[in-house]
mmCIF file of C-alpha atoms and ligand atoms in Angstrom:
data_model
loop_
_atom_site.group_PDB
_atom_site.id
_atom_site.type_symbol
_atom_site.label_atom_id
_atom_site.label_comp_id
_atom_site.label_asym_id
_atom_site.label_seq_id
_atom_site.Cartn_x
_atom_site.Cartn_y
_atom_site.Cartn_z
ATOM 1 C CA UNK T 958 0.000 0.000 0.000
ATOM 2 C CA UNK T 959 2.822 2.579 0.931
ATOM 3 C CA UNK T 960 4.334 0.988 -1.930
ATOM 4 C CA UNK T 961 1.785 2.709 -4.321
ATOM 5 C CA UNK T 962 1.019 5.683 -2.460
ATOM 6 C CA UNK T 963 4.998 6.637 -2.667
ATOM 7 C CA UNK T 964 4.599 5.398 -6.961
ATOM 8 C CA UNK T 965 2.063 7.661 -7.172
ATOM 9 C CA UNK T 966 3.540 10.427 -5.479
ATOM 10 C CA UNK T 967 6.367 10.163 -7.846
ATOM 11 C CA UNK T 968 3.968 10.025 -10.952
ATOM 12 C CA UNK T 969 2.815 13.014 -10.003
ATOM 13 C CA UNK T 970 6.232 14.715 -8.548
ATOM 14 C CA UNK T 971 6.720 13.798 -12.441
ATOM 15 C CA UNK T 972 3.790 14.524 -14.431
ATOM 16 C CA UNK T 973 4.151 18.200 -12.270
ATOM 17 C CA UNK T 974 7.966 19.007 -13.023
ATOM 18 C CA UNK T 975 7.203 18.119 -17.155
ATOM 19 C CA UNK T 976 4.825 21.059 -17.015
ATOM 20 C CA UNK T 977 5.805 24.508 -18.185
ATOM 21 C CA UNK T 978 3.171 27.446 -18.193
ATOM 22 C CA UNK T 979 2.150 28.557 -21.020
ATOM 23 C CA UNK T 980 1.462 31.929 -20.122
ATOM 24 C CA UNK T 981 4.705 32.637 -18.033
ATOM 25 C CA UNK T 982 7.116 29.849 -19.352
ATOM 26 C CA UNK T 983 8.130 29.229 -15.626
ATOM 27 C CA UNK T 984 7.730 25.437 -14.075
ATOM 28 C CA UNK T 985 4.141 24.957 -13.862
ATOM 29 C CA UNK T 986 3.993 22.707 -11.001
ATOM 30 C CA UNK T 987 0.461 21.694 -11.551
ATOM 31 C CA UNK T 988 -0.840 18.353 -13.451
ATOM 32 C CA UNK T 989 -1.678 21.315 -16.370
ATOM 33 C CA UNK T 990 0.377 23.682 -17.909
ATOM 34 C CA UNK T 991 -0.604 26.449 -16.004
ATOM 35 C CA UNK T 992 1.125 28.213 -12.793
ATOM 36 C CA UNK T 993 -0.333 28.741 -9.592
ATOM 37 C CA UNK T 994 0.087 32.491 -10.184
ATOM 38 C CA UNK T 995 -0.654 32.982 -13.380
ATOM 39 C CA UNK T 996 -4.217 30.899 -12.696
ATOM 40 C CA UNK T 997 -4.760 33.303 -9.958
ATOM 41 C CA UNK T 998 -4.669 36.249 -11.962
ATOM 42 C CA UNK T 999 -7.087 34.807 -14.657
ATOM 43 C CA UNK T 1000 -10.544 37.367 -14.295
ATOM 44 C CA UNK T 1001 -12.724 34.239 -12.631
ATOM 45 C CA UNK T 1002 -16.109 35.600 -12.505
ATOM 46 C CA UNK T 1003 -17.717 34.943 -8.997
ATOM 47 C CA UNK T 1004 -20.962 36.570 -9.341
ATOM 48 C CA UNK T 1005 -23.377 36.319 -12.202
ATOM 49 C CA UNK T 1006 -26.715 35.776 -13.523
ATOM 50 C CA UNK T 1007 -27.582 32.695 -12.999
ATOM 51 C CA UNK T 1008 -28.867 32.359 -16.609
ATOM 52 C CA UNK T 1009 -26.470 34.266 -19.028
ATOM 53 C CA UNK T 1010 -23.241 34.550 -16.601
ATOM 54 C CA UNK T 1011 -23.626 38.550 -17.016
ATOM 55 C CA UNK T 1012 -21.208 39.704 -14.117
ATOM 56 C CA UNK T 1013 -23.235 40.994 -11.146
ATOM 57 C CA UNK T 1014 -22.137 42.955 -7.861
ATOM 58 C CA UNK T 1015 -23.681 39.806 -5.898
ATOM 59 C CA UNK T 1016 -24.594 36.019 -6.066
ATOM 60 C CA UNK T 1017 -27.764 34.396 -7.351
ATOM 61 C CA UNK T 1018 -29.263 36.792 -9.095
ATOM 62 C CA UNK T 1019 -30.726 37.626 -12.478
ATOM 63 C CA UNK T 1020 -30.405 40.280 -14.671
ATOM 64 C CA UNK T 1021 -32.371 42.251 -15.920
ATOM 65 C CA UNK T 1022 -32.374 41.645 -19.519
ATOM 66 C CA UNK T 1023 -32.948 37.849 -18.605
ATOM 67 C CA UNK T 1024 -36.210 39.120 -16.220
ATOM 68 C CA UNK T 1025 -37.208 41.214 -18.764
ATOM 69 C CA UNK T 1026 -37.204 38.509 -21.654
ATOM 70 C CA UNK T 1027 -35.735 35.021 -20.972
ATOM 71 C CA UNK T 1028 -33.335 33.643 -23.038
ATOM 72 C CA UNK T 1029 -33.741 30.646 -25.405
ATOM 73 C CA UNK T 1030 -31.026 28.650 -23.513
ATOM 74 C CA UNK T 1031 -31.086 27.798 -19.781
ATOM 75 C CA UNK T 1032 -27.939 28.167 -18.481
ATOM 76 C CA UNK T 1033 -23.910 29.388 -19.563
ATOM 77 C CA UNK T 1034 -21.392 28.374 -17.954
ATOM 78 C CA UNK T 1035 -18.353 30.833 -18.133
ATOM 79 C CA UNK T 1036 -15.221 30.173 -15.494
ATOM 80 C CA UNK T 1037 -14.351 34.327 -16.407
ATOM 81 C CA UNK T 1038 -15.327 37.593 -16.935
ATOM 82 C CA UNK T 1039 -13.758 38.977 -20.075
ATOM 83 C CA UNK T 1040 -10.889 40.899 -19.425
ATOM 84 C CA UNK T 1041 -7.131 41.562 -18.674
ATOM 85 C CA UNK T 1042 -5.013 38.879 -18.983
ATOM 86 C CA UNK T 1043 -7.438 36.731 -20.521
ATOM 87 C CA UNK T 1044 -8.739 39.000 -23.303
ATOM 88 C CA UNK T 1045 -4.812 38.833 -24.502
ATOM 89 C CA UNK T 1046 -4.704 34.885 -23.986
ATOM 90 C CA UNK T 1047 -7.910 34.159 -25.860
ATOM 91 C CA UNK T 1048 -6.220 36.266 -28.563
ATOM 92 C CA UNK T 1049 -3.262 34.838 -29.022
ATOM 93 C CA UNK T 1050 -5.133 31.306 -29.508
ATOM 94 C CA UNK T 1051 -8.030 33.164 -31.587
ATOM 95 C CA UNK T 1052 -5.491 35.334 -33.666
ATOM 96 C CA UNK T 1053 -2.469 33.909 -33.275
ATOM 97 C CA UNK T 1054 -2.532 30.238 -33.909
ATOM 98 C CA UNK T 1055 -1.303 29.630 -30.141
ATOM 99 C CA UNK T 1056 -3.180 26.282 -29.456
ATOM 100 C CA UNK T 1057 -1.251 25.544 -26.289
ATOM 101 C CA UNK T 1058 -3.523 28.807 -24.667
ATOM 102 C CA UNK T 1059 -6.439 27.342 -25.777
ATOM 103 C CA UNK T 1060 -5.895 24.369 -24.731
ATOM 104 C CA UNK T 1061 -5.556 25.048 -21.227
ATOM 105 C CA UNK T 1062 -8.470 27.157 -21.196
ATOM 106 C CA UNK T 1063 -10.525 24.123 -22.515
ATOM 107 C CA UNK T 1064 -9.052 22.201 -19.834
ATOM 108 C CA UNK T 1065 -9.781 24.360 -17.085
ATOM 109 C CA UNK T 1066 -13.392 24.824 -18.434
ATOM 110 C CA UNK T 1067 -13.956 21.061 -18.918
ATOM 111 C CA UNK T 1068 -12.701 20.968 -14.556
ATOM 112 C CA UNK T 1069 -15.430 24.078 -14.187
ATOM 113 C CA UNK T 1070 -18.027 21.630 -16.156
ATOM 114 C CA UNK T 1071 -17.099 18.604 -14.232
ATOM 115 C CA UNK T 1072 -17.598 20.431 -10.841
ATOM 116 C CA UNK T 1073 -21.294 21.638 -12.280
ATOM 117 C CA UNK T 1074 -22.306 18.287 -13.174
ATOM 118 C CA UNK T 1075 -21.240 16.296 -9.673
ATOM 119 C CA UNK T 1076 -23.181 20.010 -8.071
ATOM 120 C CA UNK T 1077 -26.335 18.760 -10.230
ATOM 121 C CA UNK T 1078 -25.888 20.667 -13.655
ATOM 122 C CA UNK T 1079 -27.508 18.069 -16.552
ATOM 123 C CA UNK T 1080 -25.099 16.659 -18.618
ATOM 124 C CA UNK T 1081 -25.843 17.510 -22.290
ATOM 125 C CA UNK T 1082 -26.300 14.690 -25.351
ATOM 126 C CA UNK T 1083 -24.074 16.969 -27.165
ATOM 127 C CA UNK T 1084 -22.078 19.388 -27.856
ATOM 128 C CA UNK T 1085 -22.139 21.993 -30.727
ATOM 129 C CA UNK T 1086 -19.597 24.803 -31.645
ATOM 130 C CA UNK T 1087 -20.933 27.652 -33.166
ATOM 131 C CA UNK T 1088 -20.171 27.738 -36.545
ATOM 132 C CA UNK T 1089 -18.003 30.644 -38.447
ATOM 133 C CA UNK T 1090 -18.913 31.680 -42.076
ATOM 134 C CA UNK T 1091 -17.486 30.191 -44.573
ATOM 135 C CA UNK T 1092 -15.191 32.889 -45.449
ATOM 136 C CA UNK T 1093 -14.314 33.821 -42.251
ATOM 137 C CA UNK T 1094 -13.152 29.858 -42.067
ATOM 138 C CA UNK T 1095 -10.932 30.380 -45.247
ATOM 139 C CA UNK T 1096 -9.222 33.483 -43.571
ATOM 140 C CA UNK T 1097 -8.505 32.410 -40.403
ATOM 141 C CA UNK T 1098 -8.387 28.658 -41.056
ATOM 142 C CA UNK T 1099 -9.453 27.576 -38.121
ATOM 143 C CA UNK T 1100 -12.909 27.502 -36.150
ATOM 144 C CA UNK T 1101 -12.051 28.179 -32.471
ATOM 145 C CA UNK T 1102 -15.445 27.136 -31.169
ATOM 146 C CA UNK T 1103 -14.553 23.892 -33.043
ATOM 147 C CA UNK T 1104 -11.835 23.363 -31.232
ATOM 148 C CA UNK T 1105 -12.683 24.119 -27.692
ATOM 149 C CA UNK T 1106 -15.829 21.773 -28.468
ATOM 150 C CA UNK T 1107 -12.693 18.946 -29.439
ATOM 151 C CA UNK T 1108 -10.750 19.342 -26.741
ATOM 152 C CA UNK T 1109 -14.037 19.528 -24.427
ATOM 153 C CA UNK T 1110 -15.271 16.255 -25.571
ATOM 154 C CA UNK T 1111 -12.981 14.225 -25.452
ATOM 155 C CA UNK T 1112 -12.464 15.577 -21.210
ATOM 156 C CA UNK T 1113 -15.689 15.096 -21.050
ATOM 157 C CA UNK T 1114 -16.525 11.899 -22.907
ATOM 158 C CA UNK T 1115 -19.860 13.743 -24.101
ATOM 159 C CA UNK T 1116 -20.154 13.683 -28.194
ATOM 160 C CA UNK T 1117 -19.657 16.569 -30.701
ATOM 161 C CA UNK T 1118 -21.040 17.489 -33.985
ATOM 162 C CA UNK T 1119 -19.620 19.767 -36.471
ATOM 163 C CA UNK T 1120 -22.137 19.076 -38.997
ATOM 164 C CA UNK T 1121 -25.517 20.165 -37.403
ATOM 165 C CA UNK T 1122 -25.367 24.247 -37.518
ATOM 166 C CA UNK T 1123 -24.599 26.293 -40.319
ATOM 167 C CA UNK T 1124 -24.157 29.801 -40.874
ATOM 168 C CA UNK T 1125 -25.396 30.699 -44.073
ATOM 169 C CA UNK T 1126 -24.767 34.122 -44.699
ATOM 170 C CA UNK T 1127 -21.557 36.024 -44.269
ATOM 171 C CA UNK T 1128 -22.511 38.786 -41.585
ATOM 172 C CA UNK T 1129 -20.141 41.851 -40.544
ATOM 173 C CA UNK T 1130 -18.119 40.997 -37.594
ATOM 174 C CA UNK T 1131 -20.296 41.241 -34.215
ATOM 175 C CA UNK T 1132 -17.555 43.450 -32.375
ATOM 176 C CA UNK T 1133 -18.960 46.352 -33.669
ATOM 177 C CA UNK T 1134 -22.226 45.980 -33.922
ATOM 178 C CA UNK T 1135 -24.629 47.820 -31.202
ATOM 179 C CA UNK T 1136 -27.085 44.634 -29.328
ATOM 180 C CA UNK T 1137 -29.645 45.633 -31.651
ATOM 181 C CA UNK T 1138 -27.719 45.781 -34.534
ATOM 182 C CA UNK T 1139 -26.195 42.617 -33.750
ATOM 183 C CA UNK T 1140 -29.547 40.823 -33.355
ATOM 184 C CA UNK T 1141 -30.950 41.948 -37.017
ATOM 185 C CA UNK T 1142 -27.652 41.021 -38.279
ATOM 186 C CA UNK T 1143 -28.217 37.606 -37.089
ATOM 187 C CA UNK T 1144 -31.413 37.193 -38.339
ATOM 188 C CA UNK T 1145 -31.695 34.118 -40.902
ATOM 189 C CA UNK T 1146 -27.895 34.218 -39.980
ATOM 190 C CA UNK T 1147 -27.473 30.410 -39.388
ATOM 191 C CA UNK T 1148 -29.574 27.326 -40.057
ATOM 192 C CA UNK T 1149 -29.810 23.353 -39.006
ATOM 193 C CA UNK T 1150 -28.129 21.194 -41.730
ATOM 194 C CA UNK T 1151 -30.140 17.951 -42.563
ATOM 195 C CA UNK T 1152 -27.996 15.820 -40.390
ATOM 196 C CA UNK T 1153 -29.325 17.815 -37.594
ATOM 197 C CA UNK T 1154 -31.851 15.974 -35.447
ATOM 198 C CA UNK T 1155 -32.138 18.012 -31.954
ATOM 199 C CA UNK T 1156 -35.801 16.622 -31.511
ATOM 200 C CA UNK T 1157 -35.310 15.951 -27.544
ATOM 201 C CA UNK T 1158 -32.319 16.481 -26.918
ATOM 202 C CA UNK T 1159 -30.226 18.767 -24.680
ATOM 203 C CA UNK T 1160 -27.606 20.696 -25.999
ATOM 204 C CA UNK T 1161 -25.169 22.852 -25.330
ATOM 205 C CA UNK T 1162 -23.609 25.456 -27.151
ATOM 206 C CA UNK T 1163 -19.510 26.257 -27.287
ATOM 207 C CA UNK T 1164 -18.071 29.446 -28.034
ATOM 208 C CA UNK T 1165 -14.999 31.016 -26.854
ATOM 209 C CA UNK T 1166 -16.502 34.653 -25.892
ATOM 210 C CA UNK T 1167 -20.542 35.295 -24.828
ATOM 211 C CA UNK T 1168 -20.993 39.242 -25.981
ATOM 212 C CA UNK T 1169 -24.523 40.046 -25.885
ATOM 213 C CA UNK T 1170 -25.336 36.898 -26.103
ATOM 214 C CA UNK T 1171 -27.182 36.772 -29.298
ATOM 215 C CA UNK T 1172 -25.432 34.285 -31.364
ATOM 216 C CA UNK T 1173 -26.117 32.207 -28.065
ATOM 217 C CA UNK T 1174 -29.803 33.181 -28.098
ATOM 218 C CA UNK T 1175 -30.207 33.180 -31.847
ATOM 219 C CA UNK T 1176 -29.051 29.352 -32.052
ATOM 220 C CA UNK T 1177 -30.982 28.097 -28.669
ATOM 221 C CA UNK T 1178 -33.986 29.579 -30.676
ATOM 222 C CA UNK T 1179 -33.700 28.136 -33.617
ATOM 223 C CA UNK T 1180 -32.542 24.309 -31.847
ATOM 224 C CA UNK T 1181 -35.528 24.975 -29.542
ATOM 225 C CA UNK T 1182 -38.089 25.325 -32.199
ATOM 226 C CA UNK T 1183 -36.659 22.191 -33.887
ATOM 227 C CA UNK T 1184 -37.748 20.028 -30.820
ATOM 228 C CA UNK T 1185 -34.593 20.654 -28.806
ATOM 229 C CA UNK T 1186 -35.666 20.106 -24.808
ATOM 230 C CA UNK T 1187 -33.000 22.367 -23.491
ATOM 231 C CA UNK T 1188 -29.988 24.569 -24.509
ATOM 232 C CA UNK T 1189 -27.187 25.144 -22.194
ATOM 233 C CA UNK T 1190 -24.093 27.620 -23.468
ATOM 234 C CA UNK T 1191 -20.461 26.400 -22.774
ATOM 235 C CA UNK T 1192 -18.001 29.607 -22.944
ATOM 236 C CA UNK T 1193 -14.614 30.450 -21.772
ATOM 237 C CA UNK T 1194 -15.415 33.880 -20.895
ATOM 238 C CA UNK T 1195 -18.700 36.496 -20.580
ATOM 239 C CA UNK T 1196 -18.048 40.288 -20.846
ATOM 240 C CA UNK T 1197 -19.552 42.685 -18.333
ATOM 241 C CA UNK T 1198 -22.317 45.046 -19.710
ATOM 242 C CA UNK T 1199 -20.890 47.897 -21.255
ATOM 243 C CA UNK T 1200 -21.626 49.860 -18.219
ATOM 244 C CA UNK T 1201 -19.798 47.284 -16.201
ATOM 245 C CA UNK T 1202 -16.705 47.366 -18.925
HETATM 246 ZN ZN1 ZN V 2414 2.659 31.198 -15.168
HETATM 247 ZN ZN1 ZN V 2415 -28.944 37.427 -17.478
#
């Protein structure tokens, strides 16, 4: 018994050293490659609503916007409020081909997800990344939502489809865009593919950064009039309201 209990020590004395962090390049010391410091300093958001993860000054409550008019989807789950350091990270793996960053991030969300679940949080029948146009795709090459739905299913042993959501028209980039503008722009935006059959099913939605939330919103509605039985949204990080910001 000691026996193991000193192998495993060692393992892990092991598995710890290998790490470097990818932020800092310093010895990670942690089974991920991510300091203690550097983890610390990562904007985790505490208090939010509890159904679009908008940063609020206390716990369990909901915003306004969600009291006003509730969302399509149920729940997102987002381990930080967008900003400083992690608005650099998530562009550096978003901009800058860093995968390592986003990696990590994936990892530390699928630990977030894992906590929600044992805490009573429904695990979903699948996951789906929101999909990029498909000129935006050629540009950048990549579809980051894709990937952080990869790298989340296989932590999570839950399945992930590519195939089910399309968008179908090339809109202006959201950054810009005022909520409102933002919400016409997504109008007739995106669309099921035939192989899509959310009849029943609960989903949830991965994207790297919840805005306003209407991409989110814009997709639960459309899975939710196609039979879906709940929408969840799986994100690295949520912004604060522009007052907030
Ligand atoms: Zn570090
Ligand atoms: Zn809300």
């Amino acid at each position: 018994m000691n026996c193991q209990l000193a192998l495993k020590a060692l393992v892990n004395n092991w598995l710890n050293s290998e790490q470097t962090c990818s932020l800092c390049s310093e010895p990670a010391e942690q089974p991920y490659p991510l300091c203690h410091p550097c983890e610390n300093e990562l904007p985790w958001l505490i208090d939010a609503c509890q159904r679009c993860a908008l940063p609020l000054p206390a716990a369990n409550l909901t915003c306004a916007a969600c009291l006003r008019r509730a969302p399509a989807f149920t729940s997102v789950v987002a381990p930080w409020r967008y900003g400083f350091p992690l608005d650099s990270v998530i562009s550096r793996f978003k901009h800058h081909r860093q995968w390592p960053l986003g990696r990590v991030l994936a990892l530390l969300l699928s630990h977030d997800l894992r906590h929600r679940f044992e805490e009573g949080l429904p695990r979903p029948h699948l996951l789906l990344p929101v999909p990029l146009a498909r000129r935006r795709l050629r540009v950048r090459g990549f579809n980051q939502a894709a990937m952080l739905a990869r790298w989340l299913s296989a932590e999570l042993q839950l399945p992930c489809s590519e195939g089910w959501l399309t968008r179908c028209r090339d809109t202006p980039a959201q950054q810009t865009l005022s909520a409102r503008a933002r919400r016409r722009n997504l109008r007739d935006a995106f669309s099921l593919t035939p192989a899509a059959q959310p009849a029943g099913l609960h989903l949830a939605i991965i994207d790297d950064v919840l805005t306003t939330g209407s991409t989110a919103q814009t997709l639960a509605a459309l899975l939710r009039r196609a039979g879906a039985q709940r929408v969840d949204v799986y994100c690295l990080a949520r912004t604060p309201s522009p007052a907030q910001a």
